[in-house]
Coordinates of C-alpha atoms in Angstrom, one line a residue:
M583 CA -0.3 0.2 -0.2
T584 CA 3.2 2.2 1.0
Q585 CA 6.5 2.8 -0.9
T586 CA 9.6 3.9 1.3
T587 CA 12.5 6.0 0.1
E588 CA 15.3 6.5 2.2
A589 CA 17.1 10.3 2.1
P590 CA 21.2 10.1 1.2
A591 CA 23.3 10.6 4.6
A592 CA 24.1 14.0 4.8
A593 CA 27.5 15.7 4.0
G594 CA 29.8 14.9 7.1
R595 CA 27.7 12.1 9.0
P596 CA 27.8 9.0 6.5
N597 CA 25.9 7.4 9.6
Q598 CA 22.8 9.1 10.0
K599 CA 20.0 9.0 8.1
K600 CA 17.0 11.3 7.5
P601 CA 13.6 9.7 8.5
A602 CA 12.4 7.7 6.1
R603 CA 9.4 9.1 3.6
V604 CA 6.3 6.9 3.7
R605 CA 4.4 7.4 0.2
V606 CA 0.4 6.2 -0.3
H607 CA 0.2 4.9 -3.5
R608 CA -2.4 6.7 -5.9
A609 CA -4.5 3.8 -6.3
W610 CA -5.8 4.5 -3.0
F611 CA -6.7 7.3 -3.6
V612 CA -8.8 6.6 -6.6
V613 CA -10.4 4.0 -4.6
A614 CA -11.1 6.8 -1.9
V615 CA -13.0 8.8 -4.5
T616 CA -14.8 6.0 -6.0
F617 CA -15.9 4.8 -2.8
V618 CA -17.2 8.5 -1.9
T619 CA -18.9 8.5 -5.5
I620 CA -20.7 5.4 -5.2
I621 CA -21.7 6.6 -1.9
G622 CA -23.4 10.0 -2.9
A623 CA -25.3 8.0 -5.7
A624 CA -26.7 5.8 -3.4
A625 CA -29.1 7.7 -2.3
F626 CA -31.5 6.4 -4.8
R627 CA -31.5 2.7 -4.2
S628 CA -32.4 3.5 -0.6
L629 CA -36.2 5.3 -1.7
P630 CA -37.7 2.6 -4.3
G631 CA -38.9 0.3 -0.6
L632 CA -40.3 3.7 0.8
L633 CA -42.1 5.0 -1.8
I634 CA -44.6 2.4 -2.5
D635 CA -47.0 3.3 0.5
P636 CA -47.2 6.8 0.1
L637 CA -47.6 6.6 -3.3
H638 CA -49.9 4.1 -3.2
A639 CA -52.0 6.3 -0.3
E640 CA -51.7 9.6 -2.4
F641 CA -52.8 8.2 -6.2
G642 CA -54.3 5.2 -5.3
W643 CA -51.8 3.1 -7.7
S644 CA -51.6 -0.7 -7.0
R645 CA -48.1 -1.6 -5.4
G646 CA -48.0 -3.8 -8.9
T647 CA -48.3 -0.6 -10.8
I648 CA -45.1 0.6 -9.0
G649 CA -43.2 -2.0 -8.7
A650 CA -43.4 -2.0 -11.9
A651 CA -41.9 1.2 -12.2
V652 CA -39.2 -0.3 -10.0
S653 CA -38.6 -3.5 -11.8
V654 CA -38.0 -1.2 -15.1
N655 CA -35.2 0.8 -12.9
L656 CA -33.5 -2.3 -11.7
A657 CA -33.9 -4.0 -15.3
L658 CA -32.3 -0.9 -16.7
Y659 CA -29.6 -0.4 -13.5
G660 CA -28.2 -3.9 -15.0
L661 CA -28.8 -3.7 -18.8
T662 CA -27.5 -0.7 -19.2
A663 CA -23.7 -1.5 -16.9
P664 CA -22.3 -3.5 -19.7
F665 CA -23.0 -1.0 -21.9
A666 CA -21.2 1.6 -19.9
A667 CA -18.0 -0.3 -19.0
A668 CA -17.6 0.0 -22.6
L669 CA -18.1 3.4 -23.0
M670 CA -16.0 4.5 -19.7
D671 CA -12.8 2.6 -21.9
R672 CA -13.6 4.9 -25.1
F673 CA -14.6 8.0 -23.2
G674 CA -13.2 7.8 -19.6
I675 CA -14.3 7.2 -16.5
R676 CA -14.6 10.9 -15.7
R677 CA -16.9 11.6 -18.1
V678 CA -19.3 8.6 -17.9
V679 CA -20.0 8.8 -14.0
A680 CA -20.5 12.6 -14.2
V681 CA -22.9 12.1 -17.4
A682 CA -24.4 9.2 -15.2
L683 CA -25.2 11.3 -11.7
T684 CA -26.5 14.2 -13.7
V685 CA -29.3 11.7 -15.3
I686 CA -29.9 10.3 -12.0
S687 CA -30.5 14.2 -10.6
V688 CA -32.9 14.7 -13.2
G689 CA -35.0 12.1 -13.2
S690 CA -35.4 11.9 -9.1
L691 CA -36.2 15.6 -9.4
L692 CA -38.8 15.6 -12.2
T693 CA -40.7 12.5 -10.0
V694 CA -41.7 16.4 -7.6
W695 CA -44.2 16.8 -10.8
M696 CA -46.0 13.9 -11.2
T697 CA -48.7 12.9 -11.2
A698 CA -49.4 9.6 -13.6
A699 CA -48.3 6.1 -13.4
W700 CA -46.6 6.3 -16.7
Q701 CA -44.6 9.3 -15.2
L702 CA -43.0 7.6 -13.0
M703 CA -42.2 4.6 -15.0
L704 CA -40.3 7.5 -17.1
Y705 CA -38.6 9.6 -14.1
W706 CA -37.4 6.7 -11.9
G707 CA -37.8 3.8 -14.1
L708 CA -36.2 5.3 -17.6
L709 CA -34.2 8.3 -16.3
V710 CA -32.7 6.7 -13.1
G711 CA -32.3 3.6 -14.0
L712 CA -30.1 4.3 -17.2
G713 CA -27.8 6.8 -14.9
S714 CA -27.8 4.4 -12.2
G715 CA -27.1 1.3 -14.8
S716 CA -24.0 3.5 -15.8
M717 CA -22.6 4.2 -11.8
A718 CA -23.4 -0.2 -11.2
L719 CA -20.7 -2.2 -10.1
A720 CA -19.1 -2.3 -13.3
F721 CA -17.5 1.1 -12.8
A722 CA -16.2 -0.6 -9.4
A723 CA -14.7 -3.7 -11.4
T724 CA -13.1 -1.1 -14.5
V725 CA -11.3 1.0 -11.6
T726 CA -10.1 -1.9 -9.8
N727 CA -8.8 -4.1 -13.0
R728 CA -7.0 -0.7 -14.3
W729 CA -5.4 0.3 -11.0
F730 CA -5.0 -2.9 -9.2
T731 CA -3.3 -6.1 -9.9
E732 CA -3.1 -6.9 -6.5
R733 CA -5.1 -7.4 -3.7
R734 CA -8.4 -7.1 -6.6
G735 CA -10.2 -8.7 -4.2
L736 CA -10.3 -6.8 -1.3
V737 CA -10.4 -3.6 -3.5
S738 CA -13.7 -5.4 -5.1
G739 CA -15.0 -5.8 -1.7
I740 CA -14.6 -2.1 -1.0
L741 CA -16.1 -0.8 -3.4
T742 CA -19.1 -3.2 -3.4
A743 CA -19.7 -2.1 0.4
A744 CA -20.0 1.8 -0.7
S745 CA -23.2 1.2 -1.9
A746 CA -24.7 -0.2 1.5
S747 CA -22.6 2.4 3.3
G748 CA -24.6 4.8 1.5
Q749 CA -27.4 2.8 2.2
L750 CA -26.9 3.5 6.0
I751 CA -26.1 7.3 5.7
F752 CA -29.4 7.9 3.1
L753 CA -32.3 5.0 4.5
P754 CA -33.0 6.6 7.9
L755 CA -32.6 10.2 6.2
L756 CA -35.4 9.5 3.8
S757 CA -37.5 7.4 6.4
W758 CA -37.7 10.2 8.9
T759 CA -38.3 12.8 5.8
I760 CA -40.9 11.6 4.3
T761 CA -42.5 10.2 8.1
R762 CA -42.6 14.0 8.8
Y763 CA -43.1 15.5 5.5
D764 CA -43.9 14.3 2.5
W765 CA -42.3 11.7 0.1
R766 CA -41.3 14.7 -2.6
P767 CA -38.0 16.0 0.0
A768 CA -36.9 12.8 0.0
A769 CA -36.8 12.7 -3.8
V770 CA -35.2 16.5 -3.7
T771 CA -32.7 14.6 -1.6
V772 CA -31.8 12.0 -3.7
A773 CA -32.1 14.5 -6.9
L774 CA -29.0 16.9 -4.7
A775 CA -27.0 14.2 -3.6
A776 CA -26.4 12.6 -6.7
L777 CA -25.9 16.3 -7.8
A778 CA -23.1 17.2 -5.5
V779 CA -20.8 14.1 -6.6
V780 CA -20.3 15.4 -9.8
P781 CA -17.7 18.2 -9.0
F782 CA -15.7 15.7 -6.8
V783 CA -16.0 13.2 -9.6
W784 CA -15.0 15.7 -12.0
L785 CA -11.5 17.2 -10.4
L786 CA -10.5 13.9 -7.8
L787 CA -10.9 11.0 -10.2
R788 CA -8.7 9.8 -12.7
D789 CA -9.4 7.2 -15.5
H790 CA -5.5 5.5 -15.6
P791 CA -2.4 4.9 -13.5
A792 CA -0.5 6.3 -16.5
D793 CA -2.6 9.5 -16.3
V794 CA 0.0 10.4 -13.2
G795 CA 3.0 8.8 -14.3
Q796 CA 2.3 5.5 -12.0
K797 CA 2.4 1.9 -12.4
P798 CA -0.9 -0.5 -11.0
Y799 CA -0.8 -1.0 -7.4
G800 CA 1.2 -4.5 -7.4
A801 CA 2.3 -4.5 -10.8
T802 CA 6.3 -4.8 -11.9
E803 CA 6.1 -2.8 -15.4
F804 CA 4.4 0.6 -15.9
V805 CA 1.4 -0.1 -18.1
P806 CA 0.9 2.8 -20.8
R807 CA -2.8 4.3 -20.8
P808 CA -4.5 1.9 -23.6
A809 CA -5.9 4.1 -26.7
A810 CA -9.9 4.7 -26.8
V811 CA -12.1 1.9 -27.8
P812 CA -14.1 3.1 -30.4
G813 CA -17.3 1.2 -31.1
A814 CA -18.4 0.7 -27.7
A815 CA -21.7 -0.9 -28.9
R816 CA -20.1 -3.5 -31.3
R817 CA -17.6 -4.2 -28.6
T818 CA -20.2 -5.1 -25.8
L819 CA -22.4 -6.9 -28.1
R820 CA -19.0 -8.8 -29.2
V821 CA -18.2 -9.3 -26.0
L822 CA -22.0 -11.1 -25.1
S823 CA -21.7 -12.8 -28.3
S824 CA -18.6 -15.0 -27.1
A825 CA -19.4 -15.0 -23.6
V826 CA -22.9 -16.7 -24.0
R827 CA -20.9 -19.8 -25.8
T828 CA -18.9 -20.9 -22.6
G829 CA -20.8 -22.3 -19.4
P830 CA -19.4 -20.5 -17.2
F831 CA -20.9 -17.3 -17.8
W832 CA -24.3 -19.0 -17.4
L833 CA -23.9 -20.0 -13.9
L834 CA -22.8 -16.9 -13.3
A835 CA -25.7 -15.1 -14.9
G836 CA -28.0 -17.6 -13.3
T837 CA -26.6 -17.3 -9.8
F838 CA -26.7 -13.9 -9.7
A839 CA -29.7 -13.5 -10.9
I840 CA -31.3 -15.1 -7.8
C841 CA -28.8 -13.0 -6.1
G842 CA -30.6 -9.8 -7.4
A843 CA -34.2 -11.5 -6.6
S844 CA -33.4 -11.7 -3.0
T845 CA -31.6 -9.1 -2.3
N846 CA -32.6 -6.1 -4.3
G847 CA -35.8 -7.3 -5.6
L848 CA -37.3 -8.5 -2.7
V849 CA -35.4 -7.1 0.7
Q850 CA -34.9 -3.9 -0.9
T851 CA -38.3 -3.3 -2.3
H852 CA -40.6 -5.0 -0.3
F853 CA -39.1 -5.6 3.3
V854 CA -40.2 -1.7 4.7
P855 CA -44.0 -2.2 3.4
A856 CA -43.7 -6.1 4.6
A857 CA -42.6 -5.0 8.0
H858 CA -45.6 -2.4 7.8
D859 CA -48.1 -4.9 7.4
H860 CA -47.7 -6.6 10.6
G861 CA -47.6 -3.1 12.6
M862 CA -43.9 -2.1 12.5
P863 CA -43.2 1.4 11.8
V864 CA -42.0 2.5 8.7
T865 CA -39.4 4.2 10.6
A866 CA -38.7 1.2 12.6
A867 CA -38.2 -0.7 9.3
A868 CA -36.1 1.5 7.5
S869 CA -33.4 1.5 10.3
L870 CA -33.6 -1.9 10.2
L871 CA -32.5 -2.0 6.9
A872 CA -29.9 0.9 7.9
V873 CA -28.6 -1.9 10.0
V874 CA -28.2 -4.6 7.4
G875 CA -26.3 -1.8 5.6
V876 CA -23.8 -1.6 8.4
F877 CA -22.9 -5.4 8.7
D878 CA -23.2 -5.4 4.6
V879 CA -20.2 -3.1 4.8
V880 CA -18.4 -5.5 7.5
G881 CA -19.5 -8.8 5.3
T882 CA -18.5 -7.5 1.7
I883 CA -14.9 -6.4 2.6
A884 CA -14.3 -9.8 4.7
S885 CA -15.9 -12.0 1.0
G886 CA -13.0 -9.8 -0.7
W887 CA -10.3 -10.9 2.1
F888 CA -11.5 -14.2 1.9
T889 CA -12.1 -14.1 -2.1
D890 CA -7.9 -13.4 -2.5
R891 CA -7.6 -16.8 -0.1
F892 CA -9.9 -19.0 -1.2
E893 CA -11.8 -20.7 -3.8
A894 CA -14.2 -18.5 -5.0
R895 CA -17.2 -20.7 -6.1
R896 CA -17.2 -22.6 -2.6
L897 CA -17.6 -19.2 -1.2
L898 CA -20.8 -18.5 -3.4
A899 CA -22.0 -21.4 -2.5
V900 CA -22.0 -20.6 1.0
Y901 CA -23.5 -17.6 1.3
Y902 CA -26.4 -18.5 -1.3
A903 CA -27.0 -21.4 1.0
L904 CA -26.6 -19.2 4.2
R905 CA -28.7 -16.8 2.5
G906 CA -31.4 -19.4 1.5
V907 CA -31.8 -20.6 5.6
S908 CA -32.5 -16.8 6.5
L909 CA -35.3 -15.6 4.2
L910 CA -36.9 -19.3 5.0
F911 CA -37.1 -18.2 8.5
L912 CA -38.5 -14.3 8.1
P913 CA -41.9 -15.0 7.9
M914 CA -41.8 -16.1 11.2
L915 CA -39.9 -13.3 12.3
L916 CA -42.1 -10.2 11.5
A917 CA -44.2 -8.4 14.3
P918 CA -45.2 -5.3 15.3
S919 CA -42.2 -4.5 17.1
V920 CA -38.3 -5.3 17.1
H921 CA -37.4 -8.4 19.0
P922 CA -33.8 -10.3 18.9
P923 CA -35.0 -12.9 16.7
M924 CA -35.7 -10.0 14.0
L925 CA -32.1 -8.4 14.9
F926 CA -30.3 -11.5 14.5
F927 CA -31.6 -11.8 11.0
I928 CA -30.3 -8.6 10.1
V929 CA -26.7 -8.7 11.1
F930 CA -27.0 -12.8 9.8
Y931 CA -28.6 -11.5 6.7
G932 CA -26.6 -8.1 6.4
L933 CA -23.2 -10.4 6.6
D934 CA -24.1 -11.8 3.6
W935 CA -26.3 -9.1 1.1
V936 CA -23.5 -8.5 -1.6
A937 CA -20.6 -10.5 -0.5
T938 CA -21.9 -12.3 -3.1
V939 CA -19.8 -9.9 -5.3
P940 CA -16.1 -10.3 -4.6
P941 CA -16.4 -14.0 -5.7
T942 CA -18.4 -13.4 -9.1
L943 CA -15.8 -10.6 -10.3
A944 CA -12.7 -13.0 -9.4
L945 CA -14.4 -16.0 -11.6
C946 CA -15.4 -13.5 -14.1
R947 CA -11.4 -12.2 -14.3
E948 CA -10.3 -16.2 -14.4
H949 CA -12.4 -16.9 -17.6
Y950 CA -12.6 -13.8 -19.4
G951 CA -9.5 -11.9 -18.9
E952 CA -9.4 -8.1 -20.2
D953 CA -13.2 -8.5 -21.3
S954 CA -14.3 -9.6 -17.7
A955 CA -15.4 -5.9 -16.9
I956 CA -18.1 -5.7 -19.6
V957 CA -18.9 -9.6 -19.1
F958 CA -19.4 -8.6 -15.7
G959 CA -21.8 -5.9 -17.2
W960 CA -24.0 -8.7 -18.7
V961 CA -23.8 -11.0 -15.1
L962 CA -24.9 -7.5 -13.7
A963 CA -27.7 -7.5 -15.8
S964 CA -28.5 -11.1 -14.8
H965 CA -28.6 -9.7 -10.9
Q966 CA -31.1 -6.4 -11.9
V967 CA -33.3 -8.7 -14.3
G968 CA -34.0 -11.0 -11.3
A969 CA -34.4 -8.3 -8.6
A970 CA -36.9 -6.6 -11.5
L971 CA -38.7 -9.7 -12.0
V972 CA -39.4 -10.2 -7.8
A973 CA -39.6 -5.9 -7.4
F974 CA -42.7 -6.5 -10.1
L975 CA -44.1 -10.2 -8.9
G976 CA -43.9 -9.5 -5.2
G977 CA -45.6 -6.4 -5.8
V978 CA -48.6 -8.6 -7.3
A979 CA -48.5 -11.2 -4.7
R980 CA -48.8 -8.8 -1.6
D981 CA -52.3 -7.7 -4.0
A982 CA -53.2 -11.7 -4.8
F983 CA -52.7 -13.2 -1.5
G984 CA -52.6 -10.1 1.1
S985 CA -49.2 -11.0 2.4
Y986 CA -45.4 -11.0 1.2
D987 CA -44.8 -14.9 2.6
V988 CA -44.8 -17.0 -0.8
V989 CA -42.3 -14.8 -1.8
W990 CA -40.0 -15.0 1.1
Y991 CA -40.3 -18.8 0.5
G992 CA -39.5 -18.9 -2.9
S993 CA -36.5 -16.8 -3.1
G994 CA -34.9 -19.4 0.0
A995 CA -35.6 -21.7 -2.3
L996 CA -34.1 -20.4 -5.3
C997 CA -31.1 -19.2 -2.7
A998 CA -30.4 -23.2 -2.3
A999 CA -30.4 -23.9 -5.9
A1000 CA -27.8 -20.7 -6.8
A1001 CA -25.6 -23.0 -3.8
L1002 CA -25.6 -25.8 -6.1
M1003 CA -25.2 -23.9 -10.1
A1004 CA -21.9 -22.4 -7.7
L1005 CA -20.4 -25.8 -7.0
V1006 CA -21.0 -26.6 -11.1
I1007 CA -18.5 -23.7 -12.1
R1008 CA -15.5 -25.4 -12.6
R1009 CA -11.8 -24.0 -12.3
R1010 CA -10.2 -23.0 -16.1
P1011 CA -6.8 -24.9 -16.1
A1012 CA -3.8 -22.3 -16.6
A1013 CA -2.9 -23.4 -20.0
L1014 CA -6.3 -22.2 -21.4
F1015 CA -5.2 -18.5 -21.0
P1016 CA -1.7 -18.4 -21.7
T1017 CA 0.4 -15.0 -20.4
A1018 CA 2.2 -14.7 -24.0
A1019 CA 2.0 -16.0 -27.6
P1020 CA 3.6 -19.4 -28.5
G1021 CA 7.5 -19.2 -28.5
A1022 CA 7.6 -16.2 -26.6
A1023 CA 10.5 -16.2 -24.1

């Protein structure tokens, strides 16, 4: 993490040395900027679950209709990600992220004046979905791949945890704002938070280590800045066309679709209204989700550390199995007040929230090399499609059955299937991805 240099001995005093100068590698500053950027953008991810009851009460829209708008948002969040990764190669990280944050801000602000459900689809579904997709985990994957050759698992865990940190910061604030005032001030808060990060990104974020004359962290040789890659859309589709011919892609996409269904689509969207159905105050339910964010930071960073040391597919199997067990118990824990078993679920589930990301990223790098960020973008698209389906179906199930129980049990069963799928992924033999051309020394 640091570089230490010794100053030459002072004249006449050859045995006396000046204190060593310690320099922190610039890559860690880039990680810090990226972390804060993702936190600022995380406000929009805290809001959908808090909007379901207020919009239903004010406009009379069904939970299925509101869930459909959230589904559009979640699907675009995923489907935009692989194209955003290619656009970052073409135009640079700073430009893509700054534009994405601006689009998020505009979309959130426009919801203040909406009066019809189609406007919710357009503003929150389309605009915020497109902007957030460009700020997705493909952003973290691109930063990790460019700036690090060592500690990649740890860094991906830290950047993944940034989203949970943003949830921790914004969820209680937005819940309190909606309860005390209205949902509109909360939407304005999201817009301002995203917009405030734009100058921070533009002034402090750098696209590549070569821009500041440094090697990637852990690299033994200087890596020149690669030329801009034209045809971002064509490259994204070409990478997809190649990846779909491989078995690991479908297994990774399938497991990550279940990951999205059991986190963003289910708990993040429907936990607050489900708890409210059992008599729990909205502020208390939102605070529990914030606690999930606290332990998610711990769990995801730990997962990154584990990924640097243990086999990624086995880690995934353990994570999905434990998540499935916890979801099967949740319907029995919901009550008007917070009690110790519920707190145990929140801590346990929080540690596993997005712990799946570092090992999934590692498997993408193992199988797809330089195209891994784009492949991970497509895998993330499956994550969000799964989230979108459950965000919609969860609302429909609540309208049809009067409770969310069937959705909790179904998601638990899906997690068990994901654990088995993870174990099927095979390690790629070293001979299949040579690092030098044939005959090279």
